[in-house]
Short mmCIF file of C-alpha atoms in Angstrom, two decimals:
data_model
loop_
_atom_site.label_atom_id
_atom_site.label_comp_id
_atom_site.label_asym_id
_atom_site.label_seq_id
_atom_site.Cartn_x
_atom_site.Cartn_y
_atom_site.Cartn_z
CA UNK H 239 133.98 61.66 48.77
CA UNK H 240 136.91 59.52 49.96
CA UNK H 241 138.91 60.39 53.06
CA UNK H 242 141.88 61.33 50.87
CA UNK H 243 139.84 63.74 48.79
CA UNK H 244 138.27 65.26 51.91
CA UNK H 245 141.74 65.87 53.31
CA UNK H 246 142.88 67.56 50.10
CA UNK H 247 139.73 69.70 50.02
CA UNK H 248 140.28 70.77 53.63
CA UNK H 249 143.89 71.70 52.90
CA UNK H 250 142.77 73.82 49.96
CA UNK H 251 140.09 75.61 52.01
CA UNK H 252 142.48 76.31 54.88
CA UNK H 253 145.11 77.69 52.50
CA UNK H 254 142.53 79.88 50.77
CA UNK H 255 141.24 81.27 54.08
CA UNK H 256 144.77 82.09 55.22
CA UNK H 257 145.60 83.85 51.96
CA UNK H 258 142.36 85.83 52.07
CA UNK H 259 142.95 86.92 55.67
CA UNK H 260 146.48 88.03 54.75
CA UNK H 261 145.20 90.11 51.85
CA UNK H 262 142.61 91.70 54.16
CA UNK H 263 145.39 92.87 56.47
CA UNK H 264 145.17 90.33 59.28
CA UNK H 265 148.62 90.56 60.99
CA UNK H 266 148.25 87.07 62.50
CA UNK H 267 147.58 85.53 59.09
CA UNK H 268 150.50 87.46 57.58
CA UNK H 269 152.91 85.73 59.99
CA UNK H 270 151.52 82.27 59.22
CA UNK H 271 151.51 83.01 55.49
CA UNK H 272 155.11 84.21 55.22
CA UNK H 273 157.08 82.75 52.30
CA UNK H 274 159.18 79.84 53.48
CA UNK H 275 162.65 80.99 54.43
CA UNK H 276 161.62 84.65 54.69
CA UNK H 277 162.68 86.92 57.57
CA UNK H 278 159.69 87.59 59.81
CA UNK H 279 160.68 90.29 62.31
CA UNK H 280 158.85 93.11 60.51
CA UNK H 281 155.63 91.09 60.75
CA UNK H 282 156.33 90.18 64.38
CA UNK H 283 156.65 93.85 65.25
CA UNK H 284 153.22 94.48 63.72
CA UNK H 285 151.86 91.97 66.20
CA UNK H 286 153.69 93.73 69.06
CA UNK H 287 152.27 97.09 68.02
CA UNK H 288 148.71 95.70 68.32
CA UNK H 289 149.05 94.72 71.97
CA UNK H 290 150.19 91.89 74.21
CA UNK H 291 147.77 89.38 72.69
CA UNK H 292 146.34 89.72 69.19
CA UNK H 293 143.41 87.72 67.85
CA UNK H 294 143.27 86.97 64.14
CA UNK H 295 140.22 86.63 61.90
CA UNK H 296 140.33 82.84 62.38
CA UNK H 297 140.15 83.14 66.17
CA UNK H 298 143.79 82.16 66.60
CA UNK H 299 145.70 84.34 69.07
CA UNK H 300 149.33 85.43 68.82
CA UNK H 301 151.75 87.22 71.14
CA UNK H 302 155.12 88.94 70.72
CA UNK H 303 155.35 89.75 74.44
CA UNK H 304 158.09 88.02 76.43
CA UNK H 305 155.90 87.99 79.55
CA UNK H 306 152.88 86.52 77.76
CA UNK H 307 154.89 83.95 75.80
CA UNK H 308 156.67 82.89 79.00
CA UNK H 309 153.31 82.47 80.73
CA UNK H 310 151.88 80.40 77.89
CA UNK H 311 154.92 78.11 77.86
CA UNK H 312 154.96 77.60 81.63
CA UNK H 313 151.23 77.28 82.40
CA UNK H 314 150.11 73.65 82.05
CA UNK H 315 146.60 74.80 81.22
CA UNK H 316 148.03 75.49 77.76
CA UNK H 317 148.47 72.18 75.97
CA UNK H 318 151.05 71.40 73.29
CA UNK H 319 149.49 71.14 69.85
CA UNK H 320 150.39 68.53 67.23
CA UNK H 321 151.39 69.51 63.72
CA UNK H 322 149.15 68.83 60.75
CA UNK H 323 150.54 65.29 60.42
CA UNK H 324 148.18 63.89 63.02
CA UNK H 325 145.21 65.88 61.77
CA UNK H 326 145.89 64.52 58.30
CA UNK H 327 145.76 60.94 59.68
CA UNK H 328 148.93 59.82 57.95
CA UNK H 329 149.17 56.06 57.43
CA UNK H 330 151.98 53.71 56.36
CA UNK H 331 152.84 53.83 52.67
CA UNK H 332 152.71 50.83 50.32
CA UNK H 333 156.14 49.22 50.32
CA UNK H 334 157.07 50.60 53.72
CA UNK H 335 158.89 47.98 55.78
CA UNK H 336 157.24 48.87 59.10
CA UNK H 337 153.51 48.56 59.70
CA UNK H 338 153.24 51.92 61.45
CA UNK H 339 154.10 55.55 60.67
CA UNK H 340 155.19 57.95 63.39
CA UNK H 341 156.08 61.64 63.51
CA UNK H 342 159.15 62.99 65.42
CA UNK H 343 157.05 65.66 67.14
CA UNK H 344 153.47 64.43 67.20
CA UNK H 345 154.21 60.95 68.51
CA UNK H 346 157.06 61.70 70.93
CA UNK H 347 157.23 63.44 74.29
CA UNK H 348 157.47 66.75 72.35
CA UNK H 349 153.67 66.68 71.84
CA UNK H 350 152.73 64.88 75.04
CA UNK H 351 151.12 66.66 77.98
CA UNK H 352 151.41 65.83 81.68
CA UNK H 353 151.16 63.25 83.15
CA UNK H 354 152.23 61.29 80.02
CA UNK H 355 154.93 63.84 79.25
CA UNK H 356 156.27 63.68 82.79
CA UNK H 357 156.68 59.90 82.61
CA UNK H 358 158.38 59.99 79.21
CA UNK H 359 160.73 62.83 80.16
CA UNK H 360 161.86 60.92 83.25
CA UNK H 361 163.02 58.15 80.92
CA UNK H 362 164.94 60.37 78.50
CA UNK H 363 166.17 63.36 80.54
CA UNK H 364 168.87 61.48 82.51
CA UNK H 365 170.51 60.57 79.21
CA UNK H 366 171.14 64.30 78.61
CA UNK H 367 172.25 65.21 82.11
CA UNK H 368 175.22 67.41 82.96
CA UNK H 369 177.48 64.47 83.74
CA UNK H 370 176.75 62.84 80.37
CA UNK H 371 177.49 66.09 78.56
CA UNK H 372 180.78 66.59 80.40
CA UNK H 373 181.80 63.06 79.47
CA UNK H 374 181.34 63.87 75.78
CA UNK H 375 183.00 67.28 75.78
CA UNK H 376 186.39 65.93 74.74
CA UNK H 377 184.77 63.99 71.89
CA UNK H 378 183.11 67.18 70.61
CA UNK H 379 186.34 69.17 70.87
CA UNK H 380 188.28 66.57 68.87
CA UNK H 381 185.51 66.38 66.28
CA UNK H 382 185.46 70.16 65.82
CA UNK H 383 189.21 70.28 65.25
CA UNK H 384 188.98 67.56 62.58
CA UNK H 385 186.09 69.23 60.79
CA UNK H 386 187.82 72.62 60.76
CA UNK H 387 190.37 71.16 58.38
CA UNK H 388 187.63 71.05 55.71
CA UNK H 389 187.40 74.86 55.86
CA UNK H 390 191.12 75.50 55.44
CA UNK H 391 191.57 76.88 51.94
CA UNK H 392 191.51 80.01 49.86
CA UNK H 393 188.17 79.47 48.13
CA UNK H 394 184.72 80.16 49.62
CA UNK H 395 183.23 77.08 51.29
CA UNK H 396 179.70 76.24 52.41
CA UNK H 397 179.94 76.47 56.19
CA UNK H 398 176.68 74.57 56.69
CA UNK H 399 177.48 71.47 54.66
CA UNK H 400 181.18 71.35 55.56
CA UNK H 401 180.93 72.18 59.26
CA UNK H 402 177.73 73.38 60.94
CA UNK H 403 175.65 70.31 60.06
CA UNK H 404 178.41 67.78 60.49
CA UNK H 405 179.39 68.60 64.05
CA UNK H 406 175.99 68.02 65.72
CA UNK H 407 175.05 65.27 63.28
CA UNK H 408 178.12 63.21 64.15
CA UNK H 409 177.66 63.91 67.87
CA UNK H 410 174.03 62.77 67.96
CA UNK H 411 174.89 59.75 65.81
CA UNK H 412 177.48 58.76 68.41
CA UNK H 413 174.97 59.28 71.22
CA UNK H 414 172.34 57.16 69.50
CA UNK H 415 174.78 54.55 68.25
CA UNK H 416 174.12 55.27 64.56
CA UNK H 417 176.70 54.98 61.74
CA UNK H 418 178.55 58.24 61.07
CA UNK H 419 178.44 57.26 57.40
CA UNK H 420 174.69 57.98 57.40
CA UNK H 421 175.29 61.72 57.88
CA UNK H 422 173.97 62.62 54.42
CA UNK H 423 170.64 60.96 55.25
CA UNK H 424 170.46 62.80 58.57
CA UNK H 425 171.18 66.16 56.93
CA UNK H 426 168.55 65.68 54.23
CA UNK H 427 165.92 64.53 56.71
CA UNK H 428 166.63 67.47 58.98
CA UNK H 429 166.26 70.04 56.20
CA UNK H 430 163.13 68.42 54.78
CA UNK H 431 161.57 68.06 58.21
CA UNK H 432 161.93 71.79 58.82
CA UNK H 433 159.39 72.46 56.08
CA UNK H 434 156.91 69.88 57.41
CA UNK H 435 156.76 71.67 60.78
CA UNK H 436 154.90 74.48 58.98
CA UNK H 437 152.04 72.09 58.20
CA UNK H 438 151.00 70.74 54.82
CA UNK H 439 149.20 73.19 52.54
CA UNK H 440 148.36 70.85 49.68
CA UNK H 441 148.36 67.29 48.41
CA UNK H 442 151.98 67.51 47.19
CA UNK H 443 153.25 68.67 50.61
CA UNK H 444 151.20 65.99 52.34
CA UNK H 445 152.72 63.31 50.13
CA UNK H 446 156.22 64.68 50.74
CA UNK H 447 155.60 64.48 54.49
CA UNK H 448 154.41 60.89 54.19
CA UNK H 449 157.51 59.81 52.25
CA UNK H 450 159.84 61.54 54.73
CA UNK H 451 158.15 59.97 57.75
CA UNK H 452 158.17 56.55 56.10
CA UNK H 453 161.94 56.79 55.58
CA UNK H 454 162.52 57.94 59.16
CA UNK H 455 160.24 55.28 60.63
CA UNK H 456 161.84 52.44 58.67
CA UNK H 457 165.36 53.63 59.49
CA UNK H 458 164.82 53.83 63.24
CA UNK H 459 162.75 50.67 63.45
CA UNK H 460 165.75 48.89 61.89
CA UNK H 461 168.14 50.65 64.29
CA UNK H 462 166.06 49.54 67.28
CA UNK H 463 166.05 45.95 65.99
CA UNK H 464 169.83 46.08 65.58
CA UNK H 465 170.32 47.34 69.15
CA UNK H 466 168.10 44.55 70.46
CA UNK H 467 170.26 42.01 68.66
CA UNK H 468 173.50 43.67 69.70
CA UNK H 469 173.14 46.09 72.66
CA UNK H 470 175.65 48.90 73.01
CA UNK H 471 176.53 51.88 75.25
CA UNK H 472 174.10 54.19 73.44
CA UNK H 473 170.75 55.91 73.92
CA UNK H 474 168.77 53.57 71.67
CA UNK H 475 169.89 50.57 73.73
CA UNK H 476 168.90 52.37 76.94
CA UNK H 477 165.48 53.30 75.59
CA UNK H 478 164.91 49.81 74.17
CA UNK H 479 165.12 48.54 77.73
CA UNK H 480 162.30 50.97 78.65
CA UNK H 481 160.10 49.42 75.94
CA UNK H 482 160.83 45.92 77.17
CA UNK H 483 159.81 47.00 80.67
CA UNK H 484 156.53 48.44 79.38
CA UNK H 485 157.46 52.07 80.15
CA UNK H 486 157.41 53.10 76.48
CA UNK H 487 155.79 51.77 73.31
CA UNK H 488 157.73 50.64 70.26
CA UNK H 489 156.22 53.49 68.21
CA UNK H 490 157.05 55.92 71.01
CA UNK H 491 160.66 54.74 71.00
CA UNK H 492 161.00 55.17 67.23
CA UNK H 493 159.46 58.65 67.27
CA UNK H 494 161.64 59.68 70.24
CA UNK H 495 164.76 58.55 68.38
CA UNK H 496 163.62 60.59 65.37
CA UNK H 497 163.07 63.65 67.56
CA UNK H 498 166.47 63.27 69.23
CA UNK H 499 168.23 62.95 65.87
CA UNK H 500 166.59 65.90 64.14
CA UNK H 501 166.36 68.15 67.18
CA UNK H 502 169.87 67.13 68.14
CA UNK H 503 171.57 68.65 65.15
CA UNK H 504 169.30 71.09 63.35
CA UNK H 505 169.23 73.51 66.31
CA UNK H 506 173.00 73.49 66.74
CA UNK H 507 173.60 73.91 63.01
CA UNK H 508 171.33 76.96 63.06
CA UNK H 509 173.14 78.42 66.07
CA UNK H 510 176.48 78.16 64.25
CA UNK H 511 175.14 79.53 60.96
CA UNK H 512 173.15 82.36 62.53
CA UNK H 513 176.13 83.35 64.69
CA UNK H 514 178.46 83.64 61.71
CA UNK H 515 175.88 85.73 59.84
CA UNK H 516 175.37 88.06 62.81
CA UNK H 517 179.10 88.45 63.44
CA UNK H 518 179.73 89.11 59.75
CA UNK H 519 177.13 91.89 59.82
CA UNK H 520 178.46 93.44 63.04
CA UNK H 521 182.18 94.10 62.63
CA UNK H 522 182.67 95.42 66.18
CA UNK H 523 181.26 92.21 67.67
CA UNK H 524 183.31 90.13 65.24
CA UNK H 525 186.51 91.89 66.27
CA UNK H 526 185.68 91.48 69.96
CA UNK H 527 185.04 87.75 69.59
CA UNK H 528 188.03 87.11 67.32
CA UNK H 529 190.23 88.76 69.94
CA UNK H 530 188.74 86.63 72.71
CA UNK H 531 187.24 83.28 71.54
CA UNK H 532 186.57 82.59 75.21
CA UNK H 533 183.40 84.63 74.69
CA UNK H 534 181.91 81.72 72.70
CA UNK H 535 179.30 80.94 75.36
CA UNK H 536 178.10 84.55 75.29
CA UNK H 537 177.98 84.47 71.48
CA UNK H 538 175.79 81.37 71.62
CA UNK H 539 173.30 82.99 74.01
CA UNK H 540 173.09 86.27 72.08
CA UNK H 541 172.68 84.36 68.82
CA UNK H 542 169.81 82.36 70.33
CA UNK H 543 168.21 85.63 71.43
CA UNK H 544 168.92 87.41 68.16
CA UNK H 545 167.53 84.69 65.87
CA UNK H 546 165.56 81.90 67.47
CA UNK H 547 166.11 78.56 65.68
CA UNK H 548 162.38 77.89 66.17
CA UNK H 549 160.56 81.14 65.51
CA UNK H 550 157.32 80.27 67.26
CA UNK H 551 155.53 77.57 69.23
CA UNK H 552 151.81 76.76 69.34
CA UNK H 553 149.75 75.90 72.41
CA UNK H 554 146.02 75.21 72.77
CA UNK H 555 143.92 76.43 75.70
CA UNK H 556 142.96 73.38 77.76
CA UNK H 557 140.32 75.10 79.92
CA UNK H 558 138.69 78.56 79.98
CA UNK H 559 141.17 81.15 81.26
CA UNK H 560 142.30 84.76 81.06
CA UNK H 561 145.48 85.76 79.24
CA UNK H 562 146.70 89.34 78.87
CA UNK H 563 143.24 90.63 79.80
CA UNK H 564 141.41 88.43 77.27
CA UNK H 565 139.03 85.62 78.11
CA UNK H 566 139.98 82.56 76.09
CA UNK H 567 137.79 79.52 75.60
CA UNK H 568 138.91 75.90 75.60
CA UNK H 569 140.47 74.91 72.29
CA UNK H 570 141.73 78.40 71.35
CA UNK H 571 145.15 78.15 69.63
CA UNK H 572 147.79 80.56 70.91
CA UNK H 573 151.02 81.21 69.00
CA UNK H 574 153.95 82.23 71.19
CA UNK H 575 156.29 84.19 68.91
CA UNK H 576 159.58 83.16 70.50
CA UNK H 577 161.68 85.18 68.07
CA UNK H 578 159.68 88.31 68.89
CA UNK H 579 159.71 87.68 72.64
CA UNK H 580 163.50 87.56 72.40
CA UNK H 581 163.44 91.12 71.09
CA UNK H 582 160.94 92.52 73.59
CA UNK H 583 162.13 96.00 74.63
CA UNK H 584 160.51 95.43 78.03
CA UNK H 585 163.18 92.81 78.74
CA UNK H 586 166.15 93.55 76.45
CA UNK H 587 167.77 96.97 76.10
CA UNK H 588 168.22 97.93 72.44
CA UNK H 589 166.75 94.58 71.35
CA UNK H 590 167.55 95.20 67.69
CA UNK H 591 171.28 95.32 68.39
CA UNK H 592 173.45 92.19 68.30
CA UNK H 593 175.58 92.48 71.44
CA UNK H 594 177.69 89.57 72.72
CA UNK H 595 178.25 91.38 76.03
CA UNK H 596 174.50 91.59 76.75
CA UNK H 597 174.18 90.67 80.45
CA UNK H 598 170.72 89.06 80.26
CA UNK H 599 170.87 87.37 76.85
CA UNK H 600 170.15 84.02 78.50
CA UNK H 601 166.62 85.21 79.32
CA UNK H 602 165.66 84.34 75.73
CA UNK H 603 162.89 81.79 75.13
CA UNK H 604 164.54 79.98 72.24
CA UNK H 605 164.59 76.71 74.20
CA UNK H 606 160.99 77.32 75.37
CA UNK H 607 160.21 77.16 79.10
CA UNK H 608 158.31 75.08 81.62
CA UNK H 609 157.86 71.32 81.31
CA UNK H 610 158.67 71.44 77.60
CA UNK H 611 161.99 73.24 78.03
CA UNK H 612 164.29 71.80 75.36
CA UNK H 613 165.70 68.47 76.47
CA UNK H 614 168.87 68.96 74.43
CA UNK H 615 169.54 72.59 75.40
CA UNK H 616 172.71 71.69 77.28
CA UNK H 617 174.04 69.65 74.38
CA UNK H 618 173.23 72.38 71.84
CA UNK H 619 174.91 75.02 73.98
CA UNK H 620 178.03 72.89 74.43
CA UNK H 621 178.30 72.05 70.72
CA UNK H 622 177.71 75.65 69.66
CA UNK H 623 180.24 77.02 72.13
CA UNK H 624 182.98 74.53 71.19
CA UNK H 625 182.32 74.88 67.45
CA UNK H 626 182.32 78.70 67.43
CA UNK H 627 185.33 78.99 69.72
CA UNK H 628 187.29 76.58 67.51
CA UNK H 629 186.14 78.27 64.31
CA UNK H 630 187.15 81.79 65.33
CA UNK H 631 190.35 80.65 67.02
CA UNK H 632 191.49 78.87 63.85
CA UNK H 633 190.02 81.43 61.42
CA UNK H 634 189.63 84.79 63.20
CA UNK H 635 188.75 86.53 59.93
CA UNK H 636 186.04 84.10 58.84
CA UNK H 637 183.12 85.94 57.29
CA UNK H 638 180.00 85.24 55.26
CA UNK H 639 180.10 86.18 51.58
CA UNK H 640 177.04 86.72 49.44
CA UNK H 641 173.49 86.13 50.62
CA UNK H 642 172.70 83.09 52.75
CA UNK H 643 170.08 80.65 51.54
CA UNK H 644 167.70 79.99 54.42
CA UNK H 645 165.96 76.73 55.25
CA UNK H 646 162.60 76.46 53.45
CA UNK H 647 160.51 76.90 56.57
CA UNK H 648 158.44 79.50 58.38
CA UNK H 649 159.11 78.00 61.80
CA UNK H 650 162.75 76.88 61.56
CA UNK H 651 165.16 79.78 61.02
CA UNK H 652 168.73 79.17 59.94
CA UNK H 653 170.83 79.12 56.77
CA UNK H 654 170.65 76.04 54.57
CA UNK H 655 173.71 77.22 52.65
CA UNK H 656 176.19 79.86 53.80
CA UNK H 657 179.35 80.61 51.82
CA UNK H 658 182.24 81.84 53.95
CA UNK H 659 185.82 82.85 53.42
CA UNK H 660 188.33 81.93 56.09
CA UNK H 661 191.21 84.06 54.84
CA UNK H 662 191.61 87.76 54.06
#
């Protein structure tokens, strides 16, 4: 049997096992087998009801506890786990311009462990420091005001396409030195990538992942070449210098640029979309915010707690250890349910209530914790705050109409399309 056929056979067996475990009532399998785009909190609460750490039929462990998830994220004995792309041994496609294929998560610092992660983060983190964010605040504010004009009308408009995706997409393009005219490519890649984070479940999904990664790899390899020929005041130019000095590989640079692009706007778009949904469903909170748009920072934090843009994160036990009273062996996968941890009643009073005055909302784990705390958290917070403040200042009665269409992913949670009205 060829390697390709073996891969397809393995995908089929894994999918069948997961489906069987779900049918047999395994709560862990039911979370991993949710329909793409489905709301998962009912299933997360089943995990919480079973204890702080629940082991599924496959041996995989899962936690909805804030304390346990926080421990898993902060303890370096738990290693970050790659997505299925690496396990599927993806290779360059025929006709691809570059002779390598990289993944935004698997081949960047997002899936690196110390000490490699430490070295890579030292290269990238200064580019997202507080001073750099302050320097770009005025740019974001001007951009938001321009984009709000697209929402000014009497007919319902798709908030995601017209506003929520464009703000962070144009900001990260400016940071990386990419053409703003390529926004449509960025938006499509971001949406498609959300589904690949779930892992491929068949030959068709594997092929779709390959095509997406080939497009991303070719695009950023060309962008790196352009910055080498004509350096500029952007992040790609800065990171290209790190490659030339031997501190980063060419493939590592391309995958890091991919991660910065996709992570740089998908999270913010989901914050904006999820906030508008939550405010539309909670009229008292909507009225409070519309009366005082200065609460935008609080709205961002409560939205992150209420609906985590990344619902869960996977770690693998690097050495035998004890977690929540269980002895875990090396190689045991542990799923930290970030979205459930953010609604842990041990930490958050009335966790099922959306409350923009919640004093400890910032204790959420939506940006993870420990060495893998989200590199772009400051940027996402700033963009979300400025965008929501501008939106509700210009259109205090903005509200969602109809049912939102969510991104086709189990991990990424946010609306792909969201019709809103900005008038009465």
